[in-house]
Tab-separated table of C-alpha atoms in Angstrom:
chain	number	residue	atom	x	y	z
A	1	UNK	CA	43.057	-73.828	-14.879
A	2	UNK	CA	41.139	-71.901	-11.968
A	3	UNK	CA	38.392	-72.377	-11.475
A	4	UNK	CA	36.379	-69.131	-12.956
A	5	UNK	CA	32.753	-68.535	-14.412
A	6	UNK	CA	31.768	-70.993	-16.806
A	7	UNK	CA	34.582	-73.613	-15.987
A	8	UNK	CA	32.989	-76.933	-15.321
A	9	UNK	CA	34.636	-78.199	-11.219
A	10	UNK	CA	34.620	-81.888	-10.979
A	11	UNK	CA	34.939	-82.498	-7.014
A	12	UNK	CA	34.054	-84.425	-4.233
A	13	UNK	CA	32.104	-83.121	-1.013
A	14	UNK	CA	31.641	-84.973	2.699
A	15	UNK	CA	29.147	-82.711	3.514
A	16	UNK	CA	27.713	-83.106	7.348
A	17	UNK	CA	25.040	-80.728	9.125
A	18	UNK	CA	25.058	-78.277	12.262
A	19	UNK	CA	24.700	-81.961	14.729
A	20	UNK	CA	26.987	-83.942	12.523
A	21	UNK	CA	24.826	-86.565	10.829
A	22	UNK	CA	26.859	-87.188	7.254
A	23	UNK	CA	23.996	-86.030	3.865
A	24	UNK	CA	26.907	-87.050	1.550
A	25	UNK	CA	29.942	-89.274	2.184
A	26	UNK	CA	32.132	-87.384	-0.538
A	27	UNK	CA	32.494	-91.255	-2.490
A	28	UNK	CA	31.008	-89.859	-6.147
A	29	UNK	CA	33.049	-86.817	-7.156
A	30	UNK	CA	30.037	-84.341	-9.014
A	31	UNK	CA	30.800	-82.073	-11.944
A	32	UNK	CA	28.948	-78.379	-12.235
A	33	UNK	CA	29.238	-75.554	-14.298
A	34	UNK	CA	30.846	-73.065	-12.525
A	35	UNK	CA	29.511	-69.054	-12.704
A	36	UNK	CA	25.937	-68.381	-11.000
A	37	UNK	CA	24.015	-70.568	-12.904
A	38	UNK	CA	21.899	-72.463	-9.843
A	39	UNK	CA	23.797	-75.505	-9.803
A	40	UNK	CA	25.295	-75.734	-6.996
A	41	UNK	CA	25.346	-73.539	-3.810
A	42	UNK	CA	26.321	-70.299	-3.553
A	43	UNK	CA	28.362	-70.644	-0.764
A	44	UNK	CA	30.497	-73.371	-2.601
A	45	UNK	CA	30.698	-70.942	-5.785
A	46	UNK	CA	32.019	-68.535	-3.406
A	47	UNK	CA	35.115	-70.633	-1.601
A	48	UNK	CA	36.195	-72.075	-5.144
A	49	UNK	CA	35.895	-68.991	-7.137
A	50	UNK	CA	39.702	-68.726	-8.192
A	51	UNK	CA	41.234	-72.154	-7.046
A	52	UNK	CA	42.492	-74.504	-8.429
A	53	UNK	CA	42.694	-78.555	-9.502
A	54	UNK	CA	43.531	-79.954	-6.198
A	55	UNK	CA	42.503	-77.535	-3.362
A	56	UNK	CA	40.580	-78.428	-0.564
A	57	UNK	CA	39.280	-77.252	2.063
A	58	UNK	CA	36.104	-76.912	4.749
A	59	UNK	CA	33.517	-74.994	4.460
A	60	UNK	CA	30.524	-73.882	7.021
A	61	UNK	CA	27.175	-72.814	5.256
A	62	UNK	CA	24.665	-70.528	6.838
A	63	UNK	CA	22.065	-71.138	5.519
A	64	UNK	CA	21.822	-68.204	3.783
A	65	UNK	CA	24.397	-69.969	1.502
A	66	UNK	CA	22.692	-73.474	2.081
A	67	UNK	CA	19.211	-74.196	1.466
A	68	UNK	CA	18.308	-70.939	2.765
A	69	UNK	CA	16.283	-70.197	6.080
A	70	UNK	CA	12.693	-72.276	7.360
A	71	UNK	CA	9.681	-70.728	6.046
A	72	UNK	CA	6.887	-71.414	8.506
A	73	UNK	CA	4.442	-70.156	5.886
A	74	UNK	CA	4.940	-73.423	4.012
A	75	UNK	CA	3.839	-75.553	6.726
A	76	UNK	CA	0.470	-76.208	5.879
A	77	UNK	CA	-2.090	-79.445	6.718
A	78	UNK	CA	-4.617	-80.884	4.643
A	79	UNK	CA	-7.029	-83.535	4.987
A	80	UNK	CA	-6.340	-86.942	4.728
A	81	UNK	CA	-9.690	-87.425	2.310
A	82	UNK	CA	-7.854	-84.918	0.321
A	83	UNK	CA	-4.428	-87.257	0.474
A	84	UNK	CA	-3.525	-89.530	-2.396
A	85	UNK	CA	-3.735	-93.059	-0.756
A	86	UNK	CA	-0.485	-94.710	0.386
A	87	UNK	CA	1.812	-91.770	0.253
A	88	UNK	CA	3.877	-92.246	3.941
A	89	UNK	CA	5.719	-89.946	6.298
A	90	UNK	CA	8.699	-88.841	4.519
A	91	UNK	CA	7.284	-89.107	1.636
A	92	UNK	CA	6.804	-86.275	-1.170
A	93	UNK	CA	3.487	-84.550	-2.194
A	94	UNK	CA	3.599	-82.521	-5.914
A	95	UNK	CA	1.447	-79.531	-4.808
A	96	UNK	CA	0.992	-76.000	-5.198
A	97	UNK	CA	1.537	-73.039	-2.566
A	98	UNK	CA	-0.698	-70.435	-1.623
A	99	UNK	CA	0.844	-68.659	-4.432
A	100	UNK	CA	0.018	-71.074	-6.986
A	101	UNK	CA	4.132	-71.878	-7.597
A	102	UNK	CA	5.032	-75.427	-8.429
A	103	UNK	CA	6.280	-77.121	-5.138
A	104	UNK	CA	7.194	-80.142	-2.869
A	105	UNK	CA	6.070	-81.171	0.001
A	106	UNK	CA	7.552	-83.221	2.804
A	107	UNK	CA	5.178	-85.463	4.474
A	108	UNK	CA	6.248	-83.991	8.254
A	109	UNK	CA	3.384	-86.627	10.002
A	110	UNK	CA	-0.007	-87.651	9.579
A	111	UNK	CA	-2.539	-86.848	12.675
A	112	UNK	CA	-5.406	-88.523	12.739
A	113	UNK	CA	-7.779	-86.246	9.480
A	114	UNK	CA	-5.089	-84.444	8.784
A	115	UNK	CA	-1.443	-84.862	6.968
A	116	UNK	CA	0.921	-81.846	7.851
A	117	UNK	CA	3.213	-80.823	5.220
A	118	UNK	CA	6.297	-78.966	4.900
A	119	UNK	CA	7.265	-77.589	1.747
A	120	UNK	CA	10.949	-76.404	3.054
A	121	UNK	CA	13.956	-78.008	1.793
A	122	UNK	CA	14.796	-81.147	4.595
A	123	UNK	CA	18.051	-78.475	5.137
A	124	UNK	CA	16.260	-75.698	4.942
A	125	UNK	CA	17.981	-73.681	8.724
A	126	UNK	CA	20.419	-76.033	8.478
A	127	UNK	CA	24.229	-74.958	8.856
A	128	UNK	CA	26.390	-77.206	6.793
A	129	UNK	CA	30.092	-78.085	7.164
A	130	UNK	CA	31.496	-79.142	3.731
A	131	UNK	CA	35.063	-80.387	3.496
A	132	UNK	CA	35.635	-80.093	-0.786
A	133	UNK	CA	37.940	-81.128	-2.709
A	134	UNK	CA	38.641	-80.295	-6.286
A	135	UNK	CA	39.329	-82.972	-8.749
A	136	UNK	CA	39.467	-81.581	-11.908
A	137	UNK	CA	39.246	-77.728	-13.593
A	138	UNK	CA	38.322	-77.156	-17.270
A	139	UNK	CA	37.100	-74.887	-20.141
A	140	UNK	CA	33.614	-75.391	-19.720
A	141	UNK	CA	32.255	-75.847	-23.600
A	142	UNK	CA	30.030	-73.224	-25.307
A	143	UNK	CA	26.605	-76.352	-25.701
A	144	UNK	CA	27.420	-76.483	-21.657
A	145	UNK	CA	26.907	-73.275	-21.331
A	146	UNK	CA	24.390	-72.834	-23.578
A	147	UNK	CA	22.420	-75.059	-21.514
A	148	UNK	CA	23.637	-73.864	-18.122
A	149	UNK	CA	24.747	-76.995	-16.983
A	150	UNK	CA	27.425	-79.520	-17.099
A	151	UNK	CA	27.191	-82.135	-19.029
A	152	UNK	CA	28.283	-85.942	-18.034
A	153	UNK	CA	30.862	-86.695	-14.702
A	154	UNK	CA	34.494	-86.003	-17.082
A	155	UNK	CA	32.911	-84.113	-20.038
A	156	UNK	CA	31.896	-86.660	-22.082
A	157	UNK	CA	29.912	-85.563	-24.912
A	158	UNK	CA	26.448	-87.224	-25.437
């Protein structure tokens, strides 16, 4: 079976960033519902469209096809006094951005009374290299299509 819209693809992938740092070791297979459901990166869908189980490829994704460009307007500071206790550099904070949208901010640094936050995905602005290997392709169930994501690693019903 070939990978087209509304197929569930099980794949393994190793991912490295532009500096060659390993982001994902590829040991755990993942399943996603193919076809623009936002289950995986757009660049992965482009690379796998029309392929079948056993297909392997190394794909380089520019930021647009991965986690997007960095948006400097998402970098902000708050007073340490407004900051929940116990959150450390490297931690994450739920908050709202200027437009009132829910966002997750990464704590970049704490400098005296000021906490520096970054609402960008940690991999925003990065070019990623993925080694993809398609393990299985199957038709998605009506329920999976309705829910917009794959259920279970190997299509078990729950």
